[in-house]
């Protein structure tokens, strides 16, 4: 969907005279947001709607289901997913701390109004840690020649989810960039955790330990 050219000119003018509530915007926030809103995305907008509608309780339910399934499939992968989910809590704390205002209708087209503060984007954090941690758990189980597919799919999902928030007028580009870096950085921290801090990779560890305890 492309927004009218006249609206673009008006918003470009307003960008040069940003109101006080948007004084913390980066110079490229408004131009990039306008470009993404005016770009003819075609059928991709259906994917944007899907990711944008995955919010609040839906994110919580999907995230919890992913953690449980990972625990059933691989105990260590479940722990990694669970710890990775903490990044969404960090997102909420940072939002309250920075209290950055969301885009307003005088600068962008607001397709999906969203409550709360803007930075960082919770969707960007969520889809980044979810896609990255699932790819990290699945890739080692595939043949080396197929592993790149998992990572490419994870990257595409993350990028589309980030663009969708700007396209909908719910976030500034710097919001989704901050959310992506937060989610990716937290995943890197989780994977950096020493092996001895995490449970063994399979349920055999549980059964073996039970036998040792009972025999002792």
Short mmCIF file of C-alpha atoms in Angstrom, two decimals:
data_model
loop_
_atom_site.label_atom_id
_atom_site.label_comp_id
_atom_site.label_asym_id
_atom_site.label_seq_id
_atom_site.Cartn_x
_atom_site.Cartn_y
_atom_site.Cartn_z
CA UNK A 1 0.00 0.00 0.00
CA UNK A 2 1.39 3.43 -0.96
CA UNK A 3 0.36 6.59 0.83
CA UNK A 4 -0.51 9.77 -1.16
CA UNK A 5 2.40 11.89 -2.36
CA UNK A 6 0.82 15.00 -0.89
CA UNK A 7 0.88 13.46 2.58
CA UNK A 8 4.53 12.66 2.09
CA UNK A 9 5.37 16.27 1.25
CA UNK A 10 3.47 17.56 4.27
CA UNK A 11 5.16 15.12 6.61
CA UNK A 12 8.57 15.87 5.12
CA UNK A 13 7.99 19.51 5.95
CA UNK A 14 6.87 18.66 9.47
CA UNK A 15 9.94 16.49 9.92
CA UNK A 16 12.04 19.64 9.64
CA UNK A 17 10.06 21.17 12.48
CA UNK A 18 9.50 18.24 14.80
CA UNK A 19 7.39 18.97 17.87
CA UNK A 20 8.94 18.65 21.29
CA UNK A 21 7.51 15.19 21.95
CA UNK A 22 9.55 13.88 19.00
CA UNK A 23 12.75 15.73 19.77
CA UNK A 24 14.51 12.41 20.48
CA UNK A 25 13.99 11.03 16.97
CA UNK A 26 17.01 10.16 14.88
CA UNK A 27 17.45 12.05 11.59
CA UNK A 28 16.61 8.98 9.52
CA UNK A 29 13.53 7.84 11.46
CA UNK A 30 10.90 9.79 9.55
CA UNK A 31 12.37 9.44 6.01
CA UNK A 32 12.79 5.66 6.33
CA UNK A 33 9.37 5.23 7.93
CA UNK A 34 7.72 7.19 5.11
CA UNK A 35 9.56 5.18 2.50
CA UNK A 36 8.49 1.87 4.05
CA UNK A 37 4.89 3.04 4.29
CA UNK A 38 4.82 4.16 0.63
CA UNK A 39 6.60 1.14 -0.82
CA UNK A 40 4.23 -1.17 -2.79
CA UNK A 41 4.58 -4.32 -0.71
CA UNK A 42 1.74 -6.16 -2.44
CA UNK A 43 0.82 -9.55 -0.87
CA UNK A 44 3.56 -9.11 1.74
CA UNK A 45 1.12 -6.86 3.61
CA UNK A 46 -0.79 -10.01 4.63
CA UNK A 47 2.36 -11.19 6.41
CA UNK A 48 2.65 -7.75 8.00
CA UNK A 49 -0.91 -8.01 9.31
CA UNK A 50 -0.23 -11.48 10.68
CA UNK A 51 2.87 -10.45 12.62
CA UNK A 52 1.30 -7.19 13.81
CA UNK A 53 -1.71 -9.08 15.16
CA UNK A 54 0.58 -11.39 17.10
CA UNK A 55 0.71 -9.25 20.21
CA UNK A 56 -0.02 -9.26 23.93
CA UNK A 57 -1.51 -12.52 25.16
CA UNK A 58 -1.00 -14.18 21.77
CA UNK A 59 2.75 -13.64 22.02
CA UNK A 60 2.72 -15.02 25.55
CA UNK A 61 0.76 -18.14 24.58
CA UNK A 62 2.88 -18.83 21.48
CA UNK A 63 6.10 -18.23 23.42
CA UNK A 64 5.02 -20.53 26.25
CA UNK A 65 3.98 -23.24 23.79
CA UNK A 66 7.36 -22.98 22.03
CA UNK A 67 9.20 -23.34 25.34
CA UNK A 68 7.13 -26.39 26.38
CA UNK A 69 7.57 -28.08 23.01
CA UNK A 70 11.29 -27.48 23.17
CA UNK A 71 11.44 -28.98 26.67
CA UNK A 72 9.66 -32.08 25.38
CA UNK A 73 11.90 -32.34 22.33
CA UNK A 74 15.22 -31.42 23.92
CA UNK A 75 15.63 -30.44 27.55
CA UNK A 76 18.55 -28.08 27.02
CA UNK A 77 16.82 -26.40 24.06
CA UNK A 78 13.82 -25.78 26.31
CA UNK A 79 15.99 -24.08 28.90
CA UNK A 80 17.61 -21.93 26.23
CA UNK A 81 14.19 -20.89 24.91
CA UNK A 82 12.95 -20.09 28.41
CA UNK A 83 15.97 -17.95 29.23
CA UNK A 84 15.74 -16.29 25.82
CA UNK A 85 12.17 -15.21 26.61
CA UNK A 86 13.50 -12.94 29.36
CA UNK A 87 14.42 -10.48 26.61
CA UNK A 88 10.74 -9.59 26.30
CA UNK A 89 10.71 -8.61 29.98
CA UNK A 90 13.79 -6.47 29.43
CA UNK A 91 11.95 -4.78 26.59
CA UNK A 92 9.13 -3.70 28.90
CA UNK A 93 11.53 -2.34 31.52
CA UNK A 94 13.47 -0.34 28.93
CA UNK A 95 10.22 1.06 27.53
CA UNK A 96 9.21 2.40 30.95
CA UNK A 97 12.69 3.78 31.58
CA UNK A 98 13.05 5.68 28.30
CA UNK A 99 9.35 6.56 27.84
CA UNK A 100 9.74 7.35 24.15
CA UNK A 101 6.51 8.36 22.45
CA UNK A 102 5.10 6.39 19.54
CA UNK A 103 4.67 7.89 16.05
CA UNK A 104 1.80 10.34 15.72
CA UNK A 105 -0.63 10.97 12.86
CA UNK A 106 0.94 14.32 12.00
CA UNK A 107 4.13 12.54 10.90
CA UNK A 108 3.08 9.05 9.76
CA UNK A 109 0.02 7.14 8.70
CA UNK A 110 -1.09 5.20 11.79
CA UNK A 111 -2.55 1.97 10.46
CA UNK A 112 -2.36 0.02 13.73
CA UNK A 113 -2.59 2.21 16.86
CA UNK A 114 -0.63 0.70 19.74
CA UNK A 115 -0.61 1.57 23.45
CA UNK A 116 2.41 2.17 25.63
CA UNK A 117 5.82 3.52 24.80
CA UNK A 118 7.77 3.04 21.61
CA UNK A 119 11.41 2.10 22.25
CA UNK A 120 12.40 -0.66 21.81
CA UNK A 121 9.89 -2.52 19.67
CA UNK A 122 8.48 -5.48 21.57
CA UNK A 123 7.60 -7.24 18.31
CA UNK A 124 11.17 -6.90 17.10
CA UNK A 125 12.49 -8.35 20.35
CA UNK A 126 9.97 -11.18 20.36
CA UNK A 127 10.39 -12.35 16.77
CA UNK A 128 14.18 -12.02 16.99
CA UNK A 129 14.67 -14.21 20.06
CA UNK A 130 11.94 -16.65 19.01
CA UNK A 131 13.26 -17.13 15.45
CA UNK A 132 16.92 -17.18 16.49
CA UNK A 133 16.53 -19.67 19.35
CA UNK A 134 14.35 -22.04 17.31
CA UNK A 135 16.85 -21.93 14.44
CA UNK A 136 19.70 -22.56 16.86
CA UNK A 137 17.89 -25.62 18.23
CA UNK A 138 16.85 -27.05 14.84
CA UNK A 139 19.92 -26.40 12.69
CA UNK A 140 22.25 -28.96 14.39
CA UNK A 141 19.64 -31.69 13.80
CA UNK A 142 19.70 -31.15 10.02
CA UNK A 143 22.26 -32.12 7.42
CA UNK A 144 24.93 -29.42 7.00
CA UNK A 145 23.72 -28.73 3.46
CA UNK A 146 20.24 -27.82 4.78
CA UNK A 147 21.10 -25.81 7.86
CA UNK A 148 21.30 -22.51 5.98
CA UNK A 149 17.60 -22.83 5.12
CA UNK A 150 16.62 -22.64 8.80
CA UNK A 151 18.72 -19.52 9.33
CA UNK A 152 17.42 -17.83 6.18
CA UNK A 153 13.80 -18.49 7.22
CA UNK A 154 14.52 -17.13 10.71
CA UNK A 155 16.13 -14.01 9.22
CA UNK A 156 13.22 -13.41 6.81
CA UNK A 157 10.63 -13.75 9.58
CA UNK A 158 12.56 -11.34 11.80
CA UNK A 159 13.06 -8.73 9.06
CA UNK A 160 9.41 -8.84 7.96
CA UNK A 161 8.19 -8.52 11.55
CA UNK A 162 10.43 -5.49 12.08
CA UNK A 163 9.34 -3.80 8.84
CA UNK A 164 5.70 -4.52 9.64
CA UNK A 165 5.83 -2.39 12.80
CA UNK A 166 7.13 0.62 10.89
CA UNK A 167 4.74 0.01 7.99
CA UNK A 168 1.81 0.04 10.43
CA UNK A 169 2.96 3.29 12.05
CA UNK A 170 3.37 1.62 15.44
CA UNK A 171 7.14 2.19 15.71
CA UNK A 172 10.00 4.23 14.35
CA UNK A 173 12.81 2.46 12.48
CA UNK A 174 15.15 3.08 15.41
CA UNK A 175 12.62 1.33 17.67
CA UNK A 176 12.73 -1.88 15.66
CA UNK A 177 16.51 -1.65 15.26
CA UNK A 178 16.85 -1.34 19.04
CA UNK A 179 14.47 -4.25 19.56
CA UNK A 180 16.34 -6.42 17.08
CA UNK A 181 19.70 -5.67 18.72
CA UNK A 182 18.24 -6.32 22.18
CA UNK A 183 16.78 -9.68 21.12
CA UNK A 184 19.92 -10.72 19.25
CA UNK A 185 22.23 -9.56 22.03
CA UNK A 186 20.27 -11.42 24.68
CA UNK A 187 20.28 -14.61 22.59
CA UNK A 188 24.05 -14.31 22.22
CA UNK A 189 24.33 -13.94 26.00
CA UNK A 190 22.14 -16.98 26.59
CA UNK A 191 24.25 -19.10 24.24
CA UNK A 192 27.40 -17.83 25.90
CA UNK A 193 26.32 -19.22 29.29
CA UNK A 194 28.79 -21.86 30.47
CA UNK A 195 27.75 -25.43 29.78
CA UNK A 196 27.82 -26.32 33.47
CA UNK A 197 25.08 -23.77 34.19
CA UNK A 198 22.61 -25.54 31.93
CA UNK A 199 20.97 -28.97 32.17
CA UNK A 200 22.15 -31.83 30.03
CA UNK A 201 20.78 -31.90 26.46
CA UNK A 202 18.44 -34.89 26.82
CA UNK A 203 16.07 -36.71 29.13
CA UNK A 204 18.66 -39.52 29.43
CA UNK A 205 20.41 -37.24 31.93
CA UNK A 206 17.31 -37.32 34.14
CA UNK A 207 16.89 -41.10 33.95
CA UNK A 208 20.61 -41.73 34.47
CA UNK A 209 20.72 -39.47 37.48
CA UNK A 210 17.63 -41.13 38.99
CA UNK A 211 19.31 -44.52 38.72
CA UNK A 212 22.47 -43.24 40.39
CA UNK A 213 20.49 -41.70 43.25
CA UNK A 214 18.39 -44.83 43.81
CA UNK A 215 21.43 -47.14 43.67
CA UNK A 216 23.26 -44.94 46.17
#
